[in-house]
């Protein structure tokens, strides 16, 4: 049997030392009092449900209670600002999303800097949206047929959203711009209200989270024409992406993740990131994420930092090209 060379032996020893060092750093920071996750949305919202999914497992891993603190209002601005202004001691995590970190700052003045005031910790989930239509109002079986219908009657068909500046709104604007169609945008005070009007026939179509419409798809009250992101969803495998279905380059999705305040101890970021990575691998968490219509995120803090940067660049270009404004 051939023995390893001295160089190989040294490299193996170095790799083992680095692995041990990374584990040691992750265990270096340990909270000695309760922590909280500040969620800038109301109880029951998708962000709240996902944060609570995290909180219990994180409490077990860290050995301290982790409380979910809802501070809704202002499209996520109020709670996000409260998170930015919390002491950078590692005890207040901020549940972030694309609206608060990449859309609102481009459309209006916000009291925080999404880059300078925060430290990314982990991209937890990605959320594709599905384009659904009321089949009684829209005689289209696929995206190409929908585009043809809308082009034949500019401004006639309506698309609901969860409000001006929401992810649903931007998904609609991206469709209008990429497909070159004129659809009437109708903003609501939330996704549920918009969906109710699509179901009732007061609005014709909407981008919505898959979990919100799975039951309605089964009963035929709405029809799914395309997914907003570049990959199909495992629990809706027969629904093509919009890029596949006739809108090349279409790729819009929601993300949710964890952030800390700027200047927080690096050891806290490392520890929480490591624990979140383990939580994402738990079978029950994976199953729940799939049930909600999400896909798992994960990775280093840099993964979330790059997502924020890329989404900001994409939305900035869309705002400029499509001349998007909010009242």
XYZ file of C-alpha atoms in Angstrom, residues 139-304:
166
model
C -59.305 32.894 -22.272
C -55.632 31.950 -22.286
C -54.080 28.553 -21.650
C -50.474 29.721 -21.715
C -48.340 32.860 -21.585
C -48.126 33.292 -25.372
C -51.917 33.264 -25.642
C -52.143 35.739 -22.765
C -49.719 38.139 -24.449
C -51.709 37.915 -27.681
C -54.961 38.702 -25.845
C -53.483 41.668 -24.009
C -51.861 43.097 -27.143
C -55.199 42.876 -28.939
C -56.846 45.015 -26.223
C -54.273 47.401 -24.696
C -55.257 48.575 -21.218
C -58.311 46.329 -21.094
C -56.993 43.568 -18.847
C -56.047 44.250 -15.213
C -53.345 42.815 -12.997
C -53.692 43.001 -9.217
C -50.834 43.488 -6.771
C -50.259 43.703 -3.022
C -49.676 47.440 -3.378
C -47.448 49.969 -5.088
C -43.802 49.037 -4.656
C -44.568 45.438 -3.649
C -42.818 42.434 -5.167
C -46.097 41.573 -6.902
C -46.176 45.056 -8.447
C -42.621 44.750 -9.745
C -43.319 41.301 -11.166
C -46.239 42.856 -13.086
C -44.100 45.776 -14.291
C -41.379 43.381 -15.404
C -43.960 41.451 -17.447
C -45.311 44.642 -19.003
C -41.823 45.795 -19.925
C -40.369 42.461 -21.100
C -43.440 41.419 -23.108
C -44.249 44.926 -24.370
C -47.863 44.791 -23.189
C -50.251 47.345 -21.697
C -51.949 45.852 -18.621
C -53.783 47.978 -16.061
C -52.061 47.713 -12.671
C -54.503 47.668 -9.733
C -52.786 47.960 -6.333
C -54.468 46.528 -3.236
C -53.666 46.841 0.467
C -52.329 43.302 0.534
C -51.934 40.142 -1.517
C -55.027 38.502 0.022
C -57.297 41.355 -1.062
C -55.893 41.287 -4.584
C -56.346 37.532 -4.863
C -59.934 37.788 -3.628
C -60.744 40.134 -6.489
C -59.056 37.853 -9.029
C -61.159 34.975 -7.710
C -64.259 37.159 -7.852
C -63.573 38.433 -11.349
C -63.008 42.086 -10.422
C -59.361 41.726 -11.508
C -58.092 39.487 -14.289
C -54.706 38.203 -13.137
C -52.008 38.430 -10.491
C -48.542 37.324 -9.447
C -48.967 35.554 -6.100
C -47.128 33.112 -3.837
C -47.850 29.508 -4.874
C -48.947 28.494 -1.368
C -51.745 31.081 -1.530
C -53.347 29.550 -4.612
C -52.620 25.813 -4.521
C -56.154 24.998 -3.375
C -57.694 27.382 -5.926
C -55.642 25.774 -8.695
C -57.021 22.365 -7.739
C -60.615 23.619 -7.899
C -60.040 25.489 -11.164
C -60.914 28.913 -9.768
C -57.629 30.225 -11.146
C -55.255 28.950 -13.793
C -51.448 29.041 -13.453
C -49.624 30.177 -16.590
C -46.040 30.673 -15.462
C -43.517 30.855 -12.627
C -41.694 34.138 -12.076
C -38.258 32.676 -11.379
C -35.818 30.796 -13.599
C -36.636 27.373 -12.128
C -39.881 25.450 -11.913
C -41.311 24.760 -8.481
C -41.179 21.105 -7.327
C -44.812 21.092 -6.178
C -45.972 22.719 -9.459
C -43.754 20.840 -11.922
C -46.080 21.300 -14.903
C -46.119 25.099 -14.671
C -43.322 26.480 -16.881
C -41.223 29.486 -16.037
C -42.170 32.701 -17.823
C -38.816 32.586 -19.609
C -39.682 29.118 -20.920
C -43.220 30.160 -21.779
C -42.405 33.082 -24.045
C -40.851 35.968 -22.063
C -37.060 35.544 -22.454
C -34.994 36.929 -19.598
C -37.884 37.035 -17.135
C -36.630 36.190 -13.637
C -38.150 37.900 -10.587
C -38.372 36.384 -7.134
C -38.703 37.271 -3.482
C -36.033 36.477 -0.912
C -36.133 36.361 2.862
C -33.127 36.226 5.116
C -31.455 37.239 8.321
C -29.330 40.313 8.919
C -27.606 42.024 11.828
C -26.812 45.659 12.481
C -23.523 47.102 11.212
C -20.611 46.645 13.634
C -22.082 43.557 15.292
C -19.437 41.073 16.542
C -18.230 38.937 13.643
C -18.367 35.879 15.880
C -22.137 36.379 16.270
C -22.579 36.420 12.487
C -20.472 33.272 12.126
C -22.336 31.394 14.854
C -25.851 32.303 13.709
C -24.984 31.586 10.063
C -23.672 28.143 11.051
C -26.813 27.337 13.039
C -29.133 28.533 10.264
C -27.260 26.335 7.780
C -27.966 23.330 10.010
C -31.621 24.327 10.434
C -32.085 24.461 6.654
C -30.926 20.826 6.461
C -33.533 19.553 8.934
C -36.094 17.313 7.151
C -39.074 18.945 8.888
C -37.840 22.415 7.937
C -37.254 21.369 4.327
C -40.778 19.931 4.178
C -42.350 23.077 5.644
C -40.435 25.337 3.258
C -41.702 23.276 0.318
C -45.280 23.380 1.686
C -45.070 27.174 1.792
C -44.039 27.247 -1.872
C -40.509 28.423 -1.117
C -37.096 27.063 -2.024
C -34.252 26.860 0.480
C -31.456 29.411 0.483
C -28.383 28.935 2.651
C -24.700 29.624 2.148
C -22.343 32.181 3.616
C -23.305 35.779 4.453
C -21.745 36.752 1.125
C -24.509 34.863 -0.721
C -27.103 37.239 0.739
